[in-house]
Coordinates of C-alpha atoms in Angstrom, one line a residue:
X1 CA 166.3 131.1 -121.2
X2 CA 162.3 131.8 -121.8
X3 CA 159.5 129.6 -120.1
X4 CA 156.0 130.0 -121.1
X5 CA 153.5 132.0 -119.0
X6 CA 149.6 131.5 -120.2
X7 CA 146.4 132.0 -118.4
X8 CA 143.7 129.4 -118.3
X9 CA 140.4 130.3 -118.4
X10 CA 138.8 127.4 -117.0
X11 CA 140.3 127.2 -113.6
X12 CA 141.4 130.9 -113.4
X13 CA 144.9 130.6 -112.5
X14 CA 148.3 131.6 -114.6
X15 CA 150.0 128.3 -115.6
X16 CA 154.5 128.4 -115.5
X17 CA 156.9 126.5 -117.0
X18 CA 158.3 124.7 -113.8
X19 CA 161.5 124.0 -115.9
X20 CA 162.6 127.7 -115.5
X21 CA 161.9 127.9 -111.4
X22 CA 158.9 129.8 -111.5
X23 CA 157.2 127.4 -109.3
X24 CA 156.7 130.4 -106.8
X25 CA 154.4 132.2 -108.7
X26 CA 150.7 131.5 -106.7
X27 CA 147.5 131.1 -108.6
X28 CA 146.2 134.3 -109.0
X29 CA 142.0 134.6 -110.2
X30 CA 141.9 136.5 -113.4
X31 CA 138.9 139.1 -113.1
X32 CA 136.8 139.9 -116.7
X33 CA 134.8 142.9 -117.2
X34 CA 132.3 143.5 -120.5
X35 CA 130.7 146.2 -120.7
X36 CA 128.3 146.8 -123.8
X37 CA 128.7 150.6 -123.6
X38 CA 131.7 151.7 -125.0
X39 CA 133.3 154.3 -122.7
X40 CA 132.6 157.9 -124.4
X41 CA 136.6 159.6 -123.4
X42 CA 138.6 156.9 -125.6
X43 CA 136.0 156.5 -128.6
X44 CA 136.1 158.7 -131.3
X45 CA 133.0 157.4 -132.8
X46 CA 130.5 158.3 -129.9
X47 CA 132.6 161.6 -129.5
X48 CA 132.0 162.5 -133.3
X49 CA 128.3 160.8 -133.0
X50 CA 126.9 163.0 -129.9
X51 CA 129.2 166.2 -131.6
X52 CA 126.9 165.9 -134.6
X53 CA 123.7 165.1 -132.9
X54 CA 124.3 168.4 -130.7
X55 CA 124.2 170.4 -134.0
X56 CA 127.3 172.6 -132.3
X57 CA 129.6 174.0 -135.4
X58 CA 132.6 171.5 -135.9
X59 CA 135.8 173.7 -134.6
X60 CA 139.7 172.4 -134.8
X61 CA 138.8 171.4 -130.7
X62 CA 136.4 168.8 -131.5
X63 CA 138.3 167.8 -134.5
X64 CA 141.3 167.4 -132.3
X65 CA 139.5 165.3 -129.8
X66 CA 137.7 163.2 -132.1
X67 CA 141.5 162.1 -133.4
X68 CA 142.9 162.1 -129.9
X69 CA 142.9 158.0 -130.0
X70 CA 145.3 158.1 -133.4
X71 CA 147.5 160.2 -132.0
X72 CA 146.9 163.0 -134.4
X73 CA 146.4 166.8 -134.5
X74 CA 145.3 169.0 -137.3
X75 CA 146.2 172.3 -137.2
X76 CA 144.5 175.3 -138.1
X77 CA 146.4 175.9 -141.4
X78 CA 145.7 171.8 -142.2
X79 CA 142.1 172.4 -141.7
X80 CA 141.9 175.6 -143.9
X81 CA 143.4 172.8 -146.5
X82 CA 141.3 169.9 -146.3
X83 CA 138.3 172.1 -147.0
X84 CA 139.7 173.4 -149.5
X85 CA 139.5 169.8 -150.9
X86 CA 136.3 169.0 -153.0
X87 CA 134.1 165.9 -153.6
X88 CA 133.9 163.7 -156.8
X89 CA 130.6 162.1 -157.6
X90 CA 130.2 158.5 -159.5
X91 CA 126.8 156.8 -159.7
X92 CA 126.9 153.3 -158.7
X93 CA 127.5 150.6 -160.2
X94 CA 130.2 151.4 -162.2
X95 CA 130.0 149.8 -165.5
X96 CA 131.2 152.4 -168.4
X97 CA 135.0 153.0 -169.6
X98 CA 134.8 156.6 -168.4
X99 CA 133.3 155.7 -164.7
X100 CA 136.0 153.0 -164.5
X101 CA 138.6 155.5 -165.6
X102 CA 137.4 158.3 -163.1
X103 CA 137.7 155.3 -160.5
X104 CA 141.3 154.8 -161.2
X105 CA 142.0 158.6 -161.4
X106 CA 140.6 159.2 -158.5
X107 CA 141.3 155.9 -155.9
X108 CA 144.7 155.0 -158.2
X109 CA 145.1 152.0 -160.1
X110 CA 146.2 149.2 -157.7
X111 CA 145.1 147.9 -154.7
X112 CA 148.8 148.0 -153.4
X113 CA 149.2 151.4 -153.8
X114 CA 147.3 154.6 -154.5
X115 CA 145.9 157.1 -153.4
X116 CA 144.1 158.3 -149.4
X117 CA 141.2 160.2 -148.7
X118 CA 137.5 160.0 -147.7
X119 CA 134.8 158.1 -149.2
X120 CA 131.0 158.7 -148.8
X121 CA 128.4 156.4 -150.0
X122 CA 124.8 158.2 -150.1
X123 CA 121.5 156.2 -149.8
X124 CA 119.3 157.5 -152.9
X125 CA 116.4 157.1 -151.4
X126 CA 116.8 158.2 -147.9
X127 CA 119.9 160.5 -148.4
X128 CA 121.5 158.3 -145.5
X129 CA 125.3 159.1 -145.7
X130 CA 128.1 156.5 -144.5
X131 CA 131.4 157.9 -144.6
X132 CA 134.6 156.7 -144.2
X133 CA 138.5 157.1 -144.8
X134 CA 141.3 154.8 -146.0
X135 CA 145.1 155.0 -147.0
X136 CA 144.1 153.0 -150.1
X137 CA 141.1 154.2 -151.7
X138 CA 141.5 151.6 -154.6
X139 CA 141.6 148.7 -151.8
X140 CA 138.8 149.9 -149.7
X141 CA 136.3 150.5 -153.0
X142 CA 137.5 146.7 -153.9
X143 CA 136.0 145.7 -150.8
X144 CA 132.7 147.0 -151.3
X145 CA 132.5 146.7 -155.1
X146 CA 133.4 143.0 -154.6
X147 CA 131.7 142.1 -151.3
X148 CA 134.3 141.1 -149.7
X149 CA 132.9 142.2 -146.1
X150 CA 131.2 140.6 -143.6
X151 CA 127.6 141.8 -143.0
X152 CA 128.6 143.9 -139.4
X153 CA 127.0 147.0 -139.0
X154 CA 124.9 149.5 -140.4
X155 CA 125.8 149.8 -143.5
X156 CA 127.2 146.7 -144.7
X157 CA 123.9 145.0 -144.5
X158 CA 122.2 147.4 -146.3
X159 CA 124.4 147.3 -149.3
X160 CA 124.6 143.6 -149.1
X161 CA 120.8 143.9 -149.2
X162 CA 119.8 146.9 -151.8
X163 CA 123.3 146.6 -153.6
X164 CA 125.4 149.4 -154.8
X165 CA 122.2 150.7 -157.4
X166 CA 120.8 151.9 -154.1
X167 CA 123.9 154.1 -153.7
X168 CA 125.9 156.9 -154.7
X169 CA 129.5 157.7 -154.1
X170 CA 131.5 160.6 -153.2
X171 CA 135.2 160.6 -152.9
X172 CA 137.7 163.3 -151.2
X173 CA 141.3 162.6 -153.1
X174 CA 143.8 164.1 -150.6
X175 CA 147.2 162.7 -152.3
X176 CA 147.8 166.5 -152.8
X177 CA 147.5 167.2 -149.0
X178 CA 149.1 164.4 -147.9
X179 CA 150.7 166.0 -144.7
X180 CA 147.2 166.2 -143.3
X181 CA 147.6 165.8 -139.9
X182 CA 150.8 165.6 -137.7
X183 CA 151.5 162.9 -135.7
X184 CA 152.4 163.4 -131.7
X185 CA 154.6 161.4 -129.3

């Protein structure tokens, strides 16, 4: 038999479903805490923020760390491989056959399936670089090309405002080094 448990925030006490007997359970207060710095051990972003800042050289360690919350390691031979792996260039937008074919060639041709790998977009003016990563390349480049985002962060205001002309775009294919990283636990 399952009752119903829920909390209610306006009188700070867990609610039970009398019909199963758990009329025993007390009121208990339910205690919030929101902090608007985000705690530096579990968050890769402000590790692989203050890494960079530091200007230290990028070892396996810090690469390790940095992926410690996805429960991933990269080994040493791994590493050697994904630098191995080189950058294609496409200036934004895409509007020719040939870009639209590179596109495919290198992100795959549906959004269902396709390929992974890292994306960069670079600022023309300013040389700003915002990089990310995604299983499916073809989705992900949907999602900007289409704005289809909501305007949260750095970047995504800025190419809402100067569009993708202001941009140019570097993707890492790694469908050939698929077996990147190894999962633990």
């Amino acid at each position: 038999m399952h009752g119903t448990t829920s909390r209610s925030v306006f009188n700070n006490h867990l609610l039970s479903d009398k019909r199963i007997g758990l009329s025993t359970i007390a009121a208990l207060p339910l205690t919030r805490h929101f902090s608007s710095i985000r705690s530096l051990v579990n968050n890769s972003e402000a590790l692989a923020s203050d890494h960079i800042n530091s200007g230290k050289p990028t070892t396996l360690s810090v690469i390790n760390k940095v992926l410690l919350n996805q429960n991933l390691v990269v080994t040493d031979s791994k590493l050697k491989e994904l630098l191995k792996v080189e950058g294609v260039e496409i200036e934004l937008p895409i509007s020719t056959p040939k870009g639209k074919e590179l596109l495919a060639e290198l992100t795959g041709k549906s959004k269902y399936k396709g390929f992974s790998g890292v994306y960069m977009f670079i600022h023309k003016n300013t040389g700003d670089k915002y990089v990310g990563s995604s299983n499916l390349l073809r989705r992900r480049m949907d999602y900007y090309f289409n704005g289809d985002y909501p305007l949260a962060g750095k970047f995504l205001p800025l190419l809402y405002k100067e569009g993708l002309e202001a941009f140019k775009l570097r993707i890492f294919k790694l469908d050939t080094v698929i077996n990147l990283a190894v999962k633990t636990l």
